[in-house]
PDB file of C-alpha atoms in Angstrom:
ATOM      1  CA  ILE A 444     108.497 -21.517 -76.816  1.00 61.00           C
ATOM      2  CA  ARG A 445     106.675 -23.289 -79.464  1.00 67.00           C
ATOM      3  CA  GLU A 446     103.474 -22.597 -77.620  1.00 72.00           C
ATOM      4  CA  SER A 447     103.898 -19.006 -78.153  1.00 87.00           C
ATOM      5  CA  ILE A 448     104.041 -18.777 -81.542  1.00 92.00           C
ATOM      6  CA  GLU A 449     100.814 -18.208 -83.462  1.00 93.00           C
ATOM      7  CA  LYS A 450     100.903 -20.663 -86.430  1.00 92.00           C
ATOM      8  CA  ASN A 451      99.254 -18.189 -88.615  1.00 95.00           C
ATOM      9  CA  THR A 452     100.965 -15.202 -87.789  1.00 96.00           C
ATOM     10  CA  PHE A 453     104.056 -13.687 -89.875  1.00 96.00           C
ATOM     11  CA  TYR A 454     106.995 -13.177 -87.985  1.00 96.00           C
ATOM     12  CA  SER A 455     110.186 -10.769 -88.880  1.00 96.00           C
ATOM     13  CA  VAL A 456     113.665 -12.227 -88.759  1.00 96.00           C
ATOM     14  CA  LEU A 457     114.367 -10.254 -85.452  1.00 96.00           C
ATOM     15  CA  ASP A 458     111.255 -11.959 -83.925  1.00 94.00           C
ATOM     16  CA  ALA A 459     112.513 -15.425 -85.327  1.00 94.00           C
ATOM     17  CA  SER A 460     115.882 -14.642 -84.029  1.00 94.00           C
ATOM     18  CA  ARG A 461     114.608 -14.181 -80.579  1.00 93.00           C
ATOM     19  CA  TYR A 462     112.780 -17.728 -80.545  1.00 89.00           C
ATOM     20  CA  LEU A 463     115.940 -19.585 -81.956  1.00 88.00           C
ATOM     21  CA  GLY A 464     118.330 -17.632 -79.515  1.00 89.00           C
ATOM     22  CA  LYS A 465     120.627 -16.880 -82.768  1.00 90.00           C
ATOM     23  CA  SER A 466     121.387 -13.830 -84.332  1.00 95.00           C
ATOM     24  CA  GLU A 467     119.493 -12.239 -87.089  1.00 95.00           C
ATOM     25  CA  TYR A 468     122.586 -13.188 -89.635  1.00 95.00           C
ATOM     26  CA  TYR A 469     122.306 -16.797 -88.616  1.00 94.00           C
ATOM     27  CA  VAL A 470     118.441 -16.699 -89.235  1.00 95.00           C
ATOM     28  CA  LYS A 471     119.029 -15.224 -92.674  1.00 94.00           C
ATOM     29  CA  GLY A 472     121.514 -18.073 -93.293  1.00 94.00           C
ATOM     30  CA  PHE A 473     118.908 -20.787 -92.463  1.00 94.00           C
ATOM     31  CA  ILE A 474     116.442 -19.065 -94.899  1.00 95.00           C
ATOM     32  CA  GLU A 475     119.229 -18.633 -97.865  1.00 92.00           C
ATOM     33  CA  ARG A 476     120.198 -22.153 -97.239  1.00 93.00           C
ATOM     34  CA  LYS A 477     116.430 -23.069 -97.628  1.00 93.00           C
ATOM     35  CA  LEU A 478     116.507 -24.900 -93.884  1.00 92.00           C
ATOM     36  CA  LEU A 479     113.776 -22.328 -92.628  1.00 95.00           C
ATOM     37  CA  LYS A 480     110.999 -21.554 -95.091  1.00 96.00           C
ATOM     38  CA  ALA A 481     109.965 -17.900 -95.614  1.00 97.00           C
ATOM     39  CA  ASN A 482     108.884 -15.168 -98.059  1.00 96.00           C
ATOM     40  CA  SER A 483     110.757 -12.588 -99.161  1.00 95.00           C
ATOM     41  CA  ILE A 484     110.072  -9.009-100.471  1.00 95.00           C
ATOM     42  CA  GLY A 485     112.488  -6.567-102.270  1.00 94.00           C
ATOM     43  CA  LYS A 486     115.682  -7.226-103.660  1.00 92.00           C
ATOM     44  CA  GLY A 487     119.114  -6.686-102.524  1.00 88.00           C
ATOM     45  CA  HIS A 488     119.915  -4.840 -99.366  1.00 88.00           C
ATOM     46  CA  GLY A 489     116.522  -3.898 -98.817  1.00 90.00           C
ATOM     47  CA  LYS A 490     115.026  -7.447 -99.184  1.00 93.00           C
ATOM     48  CA  ARG A 491     113.026  -8.374 -96.030  1.00 95.00           C
ATOM     49  CA  TYR A 492     111.828 -12.049 -94.780  1.00 96.00           C
ATOM     50  CA  PHE A 493     108.747 -12.888 -93.198  1.00 96.00           C
ATOM     51  CA  ILE A 494     108.668 -16.378 -91.549  1.00 97.00           C
ATOM     52  CA  LYS A 495     104.850 -17.985 -90.928  1.00 97.00           C
ATOM     53  CA  GLY A 496     104.270 -19.060 -87.566  1.00 95.00           C
ATOM     54  CA  GLU A 497     103.802 -22.739 -88.423  1.00 95.00           C
ATOM     55  CA  TRP A 498     107.006 -22.675 -90.495  1.00 95.00           C
ATOM     56  CA  LEU A 499     109.031 -21.628 -87.629  1.00 94.00           C
ATOM     57  CA  VAL A 500     107.354 -24.123 -85.232  1.00 92.00           C
ATOM     58  CA  THR A 501     108.516 -27.013 -87.707  1.00 92.00           C
ATOM     59  CA  PHE A 502     112.096 -25.356 -87.956  1.00 93.00           C
ATOM     60  CA  LEU A 503     112.126 -25.453 -84.056  1.00 90.00           C
ATOM     61  CA  ALA A 504     111.155 -28.961 -83.948  1.00 89.00           C
ATOM     62  CA  LYS A 505     113.979 -30.047 -86.430  1.00 88.00           C
ATOM     63  CA  TRP A 506     116.514 -28.242 -84.828  1.00 86.00           C
ATOM     64  CA  GLU A 507     116.012 -29.322 -81.223  1.00 84.00           C
ATOM     65  CA  GLY A 508     115.749 -32.932 -83.099  1.00 84.00           C
ATOM     66  CA  GLY A 509     118.885 -32.543 -84.832  1.00 81.00           C
ATOM     67  CA  ASP A 510     117.615 -33.455 -87.959  1.00 78.00           C
ATOM     68  CA  PHE A 511     119.570 -30.696 -89.848  1.00 70.00           C
ATOM     69  CA  HIS A 512     123.112 -32.939 -89.069  1.00 62.00           C
ATOM     70  CA  LYS A 513     122.372 -35.990 -90.272  1.00 52.00           C
TER      71      LYS A 513
END
């Protein structure tokens, strides 16, 4: 899966949720808890997150390695 992620492309929360196999709700939670780096645009309910491919690859490596739970 990581091989299909373009490192310099920005992905939406929906795109990231498909790569992670988690819902958009979980992905937003990862971003808000600063586990997954993302840029944001807007405020409140209109807030949108954009995740750079290389940040997504780094997150996936940590997720698969279990580094978040230590």
